[in-house]
XYZ file of C-alpha atoms in Angstrom:
452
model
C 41.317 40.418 14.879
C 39.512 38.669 12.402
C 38.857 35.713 14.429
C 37.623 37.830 17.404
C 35.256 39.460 15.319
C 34.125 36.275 13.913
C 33.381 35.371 17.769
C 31.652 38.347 18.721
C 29.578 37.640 15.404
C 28.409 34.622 16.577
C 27.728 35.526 20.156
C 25.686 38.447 19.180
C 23.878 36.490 16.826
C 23.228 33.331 19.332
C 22.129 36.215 21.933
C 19.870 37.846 19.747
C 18.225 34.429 18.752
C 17.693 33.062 21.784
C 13.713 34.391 23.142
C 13.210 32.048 19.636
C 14.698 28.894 21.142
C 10.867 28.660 22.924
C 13.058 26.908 25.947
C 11.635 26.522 29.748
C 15.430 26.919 32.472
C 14.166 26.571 35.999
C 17.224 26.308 38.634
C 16.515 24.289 41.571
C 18.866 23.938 44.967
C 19.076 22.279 48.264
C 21.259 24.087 50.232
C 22.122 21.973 53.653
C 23.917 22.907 56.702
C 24.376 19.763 58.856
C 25.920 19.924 61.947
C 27.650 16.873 64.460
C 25.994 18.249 67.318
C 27.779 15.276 69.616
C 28.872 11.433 69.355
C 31.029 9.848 72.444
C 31.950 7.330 69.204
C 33.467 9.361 66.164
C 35.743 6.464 65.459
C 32.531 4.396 64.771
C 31.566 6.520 61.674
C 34.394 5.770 59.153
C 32.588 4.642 56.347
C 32.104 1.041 56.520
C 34.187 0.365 59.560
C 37.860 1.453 58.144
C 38.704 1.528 62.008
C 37.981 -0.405 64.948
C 36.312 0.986 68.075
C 38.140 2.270 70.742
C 37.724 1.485 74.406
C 37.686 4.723 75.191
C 35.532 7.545 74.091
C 35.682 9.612 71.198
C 34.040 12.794 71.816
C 33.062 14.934 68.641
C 31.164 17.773 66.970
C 31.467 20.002 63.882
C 29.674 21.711 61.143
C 29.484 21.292 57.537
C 28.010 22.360 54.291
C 25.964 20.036 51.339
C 25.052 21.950 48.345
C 23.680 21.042 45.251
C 22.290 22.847 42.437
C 20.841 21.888 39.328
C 19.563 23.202 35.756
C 16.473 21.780 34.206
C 15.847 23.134 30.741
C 12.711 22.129 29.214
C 11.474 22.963 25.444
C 7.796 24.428 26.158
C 5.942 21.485 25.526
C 8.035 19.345 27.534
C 9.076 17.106 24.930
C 12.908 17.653 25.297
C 14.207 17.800 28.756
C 18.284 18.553 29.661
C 19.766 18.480 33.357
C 22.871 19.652 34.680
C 23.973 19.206 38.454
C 27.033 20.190 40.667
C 27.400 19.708 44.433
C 29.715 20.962 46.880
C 29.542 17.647 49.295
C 30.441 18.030 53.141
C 32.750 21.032 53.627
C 33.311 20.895 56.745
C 33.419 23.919 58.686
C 37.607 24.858 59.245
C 38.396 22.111 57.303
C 41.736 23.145 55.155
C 42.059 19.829 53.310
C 39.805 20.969 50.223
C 41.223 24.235 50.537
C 37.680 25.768 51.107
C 36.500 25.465 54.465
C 39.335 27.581 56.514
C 40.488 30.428 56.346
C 39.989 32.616 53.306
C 37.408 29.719 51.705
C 38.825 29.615 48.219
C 38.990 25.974 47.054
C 38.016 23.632 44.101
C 35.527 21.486 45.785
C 32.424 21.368 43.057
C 31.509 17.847 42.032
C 28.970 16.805 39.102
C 26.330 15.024 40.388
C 23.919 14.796 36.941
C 24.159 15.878 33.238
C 21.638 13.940 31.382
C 19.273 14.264 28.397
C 15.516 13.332 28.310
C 13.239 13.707 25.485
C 9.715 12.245 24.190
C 10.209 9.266 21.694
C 8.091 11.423 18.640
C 6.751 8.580 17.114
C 4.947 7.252 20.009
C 1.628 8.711 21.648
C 1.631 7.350 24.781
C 4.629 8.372 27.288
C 7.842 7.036 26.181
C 11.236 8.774 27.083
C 14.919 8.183 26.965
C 17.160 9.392 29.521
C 20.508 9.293 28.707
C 23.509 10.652 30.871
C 24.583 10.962 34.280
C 21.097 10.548 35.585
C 19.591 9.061 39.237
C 19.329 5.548 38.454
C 16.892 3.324 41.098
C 16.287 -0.474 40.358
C 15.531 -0.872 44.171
C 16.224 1.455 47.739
C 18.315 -1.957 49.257
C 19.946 -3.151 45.705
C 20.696 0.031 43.458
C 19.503 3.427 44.081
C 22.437 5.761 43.343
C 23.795 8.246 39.961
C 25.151 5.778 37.301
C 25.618 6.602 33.510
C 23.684 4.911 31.123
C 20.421 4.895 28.322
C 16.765 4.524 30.107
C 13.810 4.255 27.944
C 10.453 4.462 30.155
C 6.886 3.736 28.510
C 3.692 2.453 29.362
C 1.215 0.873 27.318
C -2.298 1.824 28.980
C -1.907 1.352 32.612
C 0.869 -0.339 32.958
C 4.548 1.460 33.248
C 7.434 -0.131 32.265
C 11.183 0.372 31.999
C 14.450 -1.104 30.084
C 18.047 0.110 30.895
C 21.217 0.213 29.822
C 24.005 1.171 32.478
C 27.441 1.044 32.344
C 29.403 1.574 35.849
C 32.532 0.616 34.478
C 34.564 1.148 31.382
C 37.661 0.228 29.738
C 38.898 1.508 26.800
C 41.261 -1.233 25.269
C 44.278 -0.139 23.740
C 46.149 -3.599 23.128
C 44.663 -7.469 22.708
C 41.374 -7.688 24.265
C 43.339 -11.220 25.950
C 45.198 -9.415 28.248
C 43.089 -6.149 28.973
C 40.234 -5.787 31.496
C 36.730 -5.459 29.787
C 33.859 -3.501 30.737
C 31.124 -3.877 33.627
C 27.697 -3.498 31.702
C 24.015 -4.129 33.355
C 20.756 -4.418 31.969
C 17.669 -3.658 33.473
C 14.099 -4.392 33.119
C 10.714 -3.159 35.386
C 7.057 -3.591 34.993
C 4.760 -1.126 37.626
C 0.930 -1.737 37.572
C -1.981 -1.888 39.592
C -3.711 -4.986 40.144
C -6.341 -3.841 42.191
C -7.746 -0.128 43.974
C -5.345 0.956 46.601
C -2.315 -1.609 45.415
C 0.966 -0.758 42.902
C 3.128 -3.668 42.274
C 6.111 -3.832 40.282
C 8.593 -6.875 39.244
C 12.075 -6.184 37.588
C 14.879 -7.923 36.785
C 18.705 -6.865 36.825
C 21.508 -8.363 34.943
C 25.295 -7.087 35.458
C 27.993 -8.847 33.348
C 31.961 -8.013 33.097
C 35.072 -9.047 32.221
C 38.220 -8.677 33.903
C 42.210 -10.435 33.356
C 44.092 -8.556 36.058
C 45.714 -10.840 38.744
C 45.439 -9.819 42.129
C 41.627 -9.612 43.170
C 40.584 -10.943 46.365
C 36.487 -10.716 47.677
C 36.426 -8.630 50.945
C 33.676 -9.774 53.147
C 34.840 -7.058 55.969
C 34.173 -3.781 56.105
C 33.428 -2.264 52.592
C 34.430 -4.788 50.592
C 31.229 -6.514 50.305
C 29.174 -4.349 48.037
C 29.768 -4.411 44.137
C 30.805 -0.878 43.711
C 33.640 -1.647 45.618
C 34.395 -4.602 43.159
C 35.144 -1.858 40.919
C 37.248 -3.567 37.882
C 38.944 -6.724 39.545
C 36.245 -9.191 39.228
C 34.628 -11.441 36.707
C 30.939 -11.106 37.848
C 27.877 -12.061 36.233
C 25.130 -11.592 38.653
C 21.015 -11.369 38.016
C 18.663 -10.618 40.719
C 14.957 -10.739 39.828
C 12.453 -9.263 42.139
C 8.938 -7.759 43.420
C 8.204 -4.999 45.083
C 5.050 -2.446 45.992
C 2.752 -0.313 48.319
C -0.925 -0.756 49.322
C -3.619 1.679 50.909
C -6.815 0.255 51.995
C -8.103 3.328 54.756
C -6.069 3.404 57.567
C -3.707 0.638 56.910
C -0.662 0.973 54.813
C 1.956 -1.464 54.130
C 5.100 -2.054 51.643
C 7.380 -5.173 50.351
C 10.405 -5.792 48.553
C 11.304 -9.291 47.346
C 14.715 -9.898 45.278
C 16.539 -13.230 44.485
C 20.252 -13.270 43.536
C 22.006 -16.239 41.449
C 25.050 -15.897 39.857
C 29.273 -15.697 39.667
C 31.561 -13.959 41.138
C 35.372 -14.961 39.921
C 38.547 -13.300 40.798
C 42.136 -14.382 38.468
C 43.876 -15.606 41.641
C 41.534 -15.698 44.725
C 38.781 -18.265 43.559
C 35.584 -18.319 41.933
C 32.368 -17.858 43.782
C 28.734 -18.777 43.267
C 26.015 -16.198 44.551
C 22.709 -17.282 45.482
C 21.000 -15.082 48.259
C 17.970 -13.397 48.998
C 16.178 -10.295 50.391
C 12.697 -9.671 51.769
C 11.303 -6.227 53.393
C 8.056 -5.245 54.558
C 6.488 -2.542 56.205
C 3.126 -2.556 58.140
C 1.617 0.502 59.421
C -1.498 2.306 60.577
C -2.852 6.121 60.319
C -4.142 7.364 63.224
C -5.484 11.246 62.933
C -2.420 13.008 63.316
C -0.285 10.042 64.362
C 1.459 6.948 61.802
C 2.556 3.777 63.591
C 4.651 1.494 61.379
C 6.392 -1.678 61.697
C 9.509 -2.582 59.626
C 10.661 -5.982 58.645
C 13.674 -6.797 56.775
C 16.078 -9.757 56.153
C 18.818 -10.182 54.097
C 20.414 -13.660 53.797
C 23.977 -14.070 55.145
C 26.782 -16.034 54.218
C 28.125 -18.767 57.370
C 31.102 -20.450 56.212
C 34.191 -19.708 54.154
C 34.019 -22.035 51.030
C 33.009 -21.228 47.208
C 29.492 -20.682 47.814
C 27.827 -17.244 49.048
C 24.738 -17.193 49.876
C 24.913 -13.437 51.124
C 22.586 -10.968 49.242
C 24.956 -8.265 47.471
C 24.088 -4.656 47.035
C 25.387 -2.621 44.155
C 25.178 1.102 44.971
C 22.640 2.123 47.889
C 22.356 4.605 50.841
C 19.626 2.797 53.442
C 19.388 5.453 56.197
C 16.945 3.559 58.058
C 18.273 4.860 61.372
C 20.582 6.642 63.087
C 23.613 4.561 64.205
C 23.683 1.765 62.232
C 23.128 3.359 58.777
C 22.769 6.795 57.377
C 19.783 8.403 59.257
C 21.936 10.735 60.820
C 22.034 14.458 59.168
C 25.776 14.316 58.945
C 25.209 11.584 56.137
C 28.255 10.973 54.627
C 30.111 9.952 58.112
C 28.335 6.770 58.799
C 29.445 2.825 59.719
C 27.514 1.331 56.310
C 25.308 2.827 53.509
C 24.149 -0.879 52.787
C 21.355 -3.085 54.465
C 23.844 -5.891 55.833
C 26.923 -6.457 57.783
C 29.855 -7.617 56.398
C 28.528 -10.909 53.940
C 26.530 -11.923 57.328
C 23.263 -10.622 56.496
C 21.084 -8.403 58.292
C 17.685 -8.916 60.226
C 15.831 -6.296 61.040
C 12.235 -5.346 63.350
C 11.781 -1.464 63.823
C 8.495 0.067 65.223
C 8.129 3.992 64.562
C 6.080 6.178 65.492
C 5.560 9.791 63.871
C 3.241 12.753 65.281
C 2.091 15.463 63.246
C 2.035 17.870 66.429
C 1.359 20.683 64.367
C 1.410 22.269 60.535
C 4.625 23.027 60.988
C 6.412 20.497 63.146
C 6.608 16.405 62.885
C 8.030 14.427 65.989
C 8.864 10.775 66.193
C 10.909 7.815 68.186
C 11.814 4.653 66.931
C 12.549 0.829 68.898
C 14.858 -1.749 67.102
C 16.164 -5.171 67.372
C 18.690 -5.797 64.975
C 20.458 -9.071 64.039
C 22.930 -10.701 61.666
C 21.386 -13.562 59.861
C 24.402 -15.733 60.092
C 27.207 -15.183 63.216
C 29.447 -12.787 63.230
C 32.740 -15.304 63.546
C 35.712 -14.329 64.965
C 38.943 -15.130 67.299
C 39.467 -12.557 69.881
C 42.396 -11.348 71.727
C 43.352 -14.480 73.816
C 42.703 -17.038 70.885
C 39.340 -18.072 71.595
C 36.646 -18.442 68.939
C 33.777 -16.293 69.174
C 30.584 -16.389 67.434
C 27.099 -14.208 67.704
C 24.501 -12.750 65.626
C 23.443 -10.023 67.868
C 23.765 -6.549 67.170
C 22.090 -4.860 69.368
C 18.785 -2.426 70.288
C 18.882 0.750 69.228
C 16.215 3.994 70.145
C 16.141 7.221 67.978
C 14.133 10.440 67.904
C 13.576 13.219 65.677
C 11.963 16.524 65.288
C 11.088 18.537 62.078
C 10.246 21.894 62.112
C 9.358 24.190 59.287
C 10.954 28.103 59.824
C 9.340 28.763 56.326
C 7.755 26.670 53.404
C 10.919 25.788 51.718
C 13.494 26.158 55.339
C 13.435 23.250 57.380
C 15.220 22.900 61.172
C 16.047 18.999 61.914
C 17.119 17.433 64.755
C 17.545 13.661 65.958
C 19.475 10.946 67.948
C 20.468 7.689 68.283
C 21.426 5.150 70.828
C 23.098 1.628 70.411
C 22.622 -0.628 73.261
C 25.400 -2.880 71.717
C 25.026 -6.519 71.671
C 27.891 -9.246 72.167
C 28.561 -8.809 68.026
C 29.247 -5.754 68.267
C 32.730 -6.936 69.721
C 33.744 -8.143 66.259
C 34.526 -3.935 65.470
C 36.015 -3.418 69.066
C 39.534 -2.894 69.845
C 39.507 -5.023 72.598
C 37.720 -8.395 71.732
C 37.020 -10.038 74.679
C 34.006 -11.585 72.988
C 31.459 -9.146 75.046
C 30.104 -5.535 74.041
C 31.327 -2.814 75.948
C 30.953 0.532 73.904
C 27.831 1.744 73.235
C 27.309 4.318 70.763
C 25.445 7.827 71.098
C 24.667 10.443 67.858
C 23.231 13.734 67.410
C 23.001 15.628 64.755
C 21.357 18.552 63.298
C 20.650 20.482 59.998
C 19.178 23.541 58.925
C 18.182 22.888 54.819
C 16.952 25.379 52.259
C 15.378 23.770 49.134
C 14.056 25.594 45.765
């Protein structure tokens, strides 16, 4: 009894103290109901090709639900900062699995998402604040854009911005002789943003990830999902740095945006060889304003790798989700179903030339359609079901459309589509390889999304 009271004493007095903690809690949400509305191709959306694509059609449609909310908690003069996020990611309508989306909807299906801290360095006049948590973590959209836990100090020194990071993906807490136990996966980051000129931001940065690790058994998967360094997870040595530029420019009508990156580095495994990275990546976009219409052209390669020996010359990607368009990548609403979150496929490489157009029809509703080519930068070897070696770089063209309308302020009604005219590389993922594309691909999806 005395311990309950004891309890009580401090709740009342924490209760009764708190209009003096001179704190700032806003909640914000983005609640999103996303909805299949058809594919002929449902076996082409397991992430990062887990199966191959039938001959035959698979016909699909469902519903499901993406919801995230998320505490910011602010002293009043913004000095300290704290942020907590959950999700509930893709319920799918009926789905039993989770225990949440059929009958009765009880279920444990809340995920964190962030829980960070971020306060104002008090020493310093000018801006210069640590994050440090489970906090969204961007080095680049195509090489790291994703939550990661680490320490991020940003600062800027007149006009110039700049950035140095501390992240930790993976850890491993050693219990026996650091010999024989797997060590951790650290990386080390570094940005400078200015502005050379009116109309132009620039930034350069530079990336370092470095890691240890003994166990036997590792092998670097070029094929489906394999080829991305979250997927690495602890059974490689890697020590990888990618240096790079990137930037936006405004000059009246014309608008326009690059990304540069060079990779060099190692990539060992105990018992499946040692590997040397050097690759490359280059983006740019090119577009025009025209009254209530925006024409832009999209660029992008990403060097592939051609041959099987020690060298890769394929650029890597950490943790990204490029949803660039519809089929290909994650442009479709339904965005965790998709055939690859990362700017390549498999170590081949990726070349891409889009042209989209979007219409502001009105104050509440945007339209667009989009035309792409898309290549591999290296061929897409393979042998195919009579024993004959195939080879080709050729993806495929692909048209999508969209239309955005706004119900109110902060509800938005989405709907687009895709189609894959699917080139002779496209084979590679087929059930039947014959060395020629015969499935193409159709999507649709929808979503109806509240944000506060």
């Amino acid at each position: 009894m005395k311990r309950l009271a004891v309890v009580l004493a401090i709740f009342m007095t924490v209760a009764l103290a708190a209009p003096a903690f001179a704190a700032d809690v806003k909640v914000r949400g983005d609640f999103n109901n996303r909805f299949m509305v058809y594919t002929n191709h449902a076996d082409w959306l397991e992430a990062d090709q887990k199966s191959t694509l039938g001959d035959d059609e698979v016909d699909e449609s469902w519903g499901e639900a993406k919801y995230r909310m998320w505490v910011e908690a602010s002293s009043n003069d913004g000095k300290v900062k704290g942020y907590y996020a959950f999700e509930i990611g893709s319920l799918e309508y009926g789905d039993e699995s989770k225990g949440a989306g059929g009958y009765s909807g009880d279920g444990m299906v809340h995920e964190l998402r962030w829980a960070y801290t971020d306060f104002q360095l008090p020493w310093y006049e000018n801006k210069a604040r640590i994050k440090m948590g489970l906090q969204p973590f961007k080095v680049n959209s195509f090489l790291w854009a994703e939550t990661a836990m680490g320490v991020v100090f940003d600062g800027a020194a007149g006009s110039v911005d700049y950035t140095l990071g501390w992240v930790r993906p993976w850890n491993d807490k050693d219990t026996v002789d650091d010999a024989t136990e797997p060590e951790d996966l650290d990386s080390f980051y570094g940005r400078v943003n200015f502005k050379p000129m009116d109309g132009v931001e620039a930034g350069i940065f530079a990336l370092y990830m470095t890691g240890d690790d003994d166990v036997p058994g590792g092998a670097l998967s070029t094929t489906g999902s394999g080829y991305e360094v979250k997927s690495f997870k602890n059974n490689f040595d890697m020590d990888i740095l990618t240096v790079g530029t990137d930037g936006k420019f405004a000059n009246g009508n014309f608008f326009g945006a690059w990304d540069l990156m060079y990779q060099d580095g190692s990539i060992d495994a105990t018992d499946a060889g040692d590997y040397d990275l050097s690759a490359y990546f280059a983006h740019v976009d090119l577009g025009y304003k025209m009254d209530k219409m925006k024409l832009t052209y999209t660029f992008w390669y990403a060097s592939g790798d051609d041959d099987d020996d020690d060298d890769l010359d394929a650029f890597l990607s950490i943790d990204v989700d490029r949803m660039d368009n519809v089929v290909i990548f994650e442009g479709g609403f339904t965005d965790d179903d998709y055939f690859t979150e990362r700017p390549y496929i498999l170590d081949k490489g990726f070349i891409m030339n889009k042209l989209a157009l979007d219409y502001k029809a009105s104050k509440k509703m945007t339209l667009g359609a989009s035309l792409m080519y898309m290549m591999t930068a290296e061929d897409v070897e393979y042998v195919d079901d009579l024993g004959r070696d195939r080879s080709d770089d050729s993806i495929g063209t692909e048209i999508d459309a969209y239309m955005k309308y706004k119900i109110y302020d902060d509800l938005e009604f989405a709907l687009n589509a895709g189609y894959l005219f699917a080139d002779d590389a496209i084979d590679y993922f087929e059930a039947d390889r014959d060395g020629n594309s015969d499935e193409d691909i159709f999507i649709s999806t929808a979503r109806v999304r509240y944000k506060f």
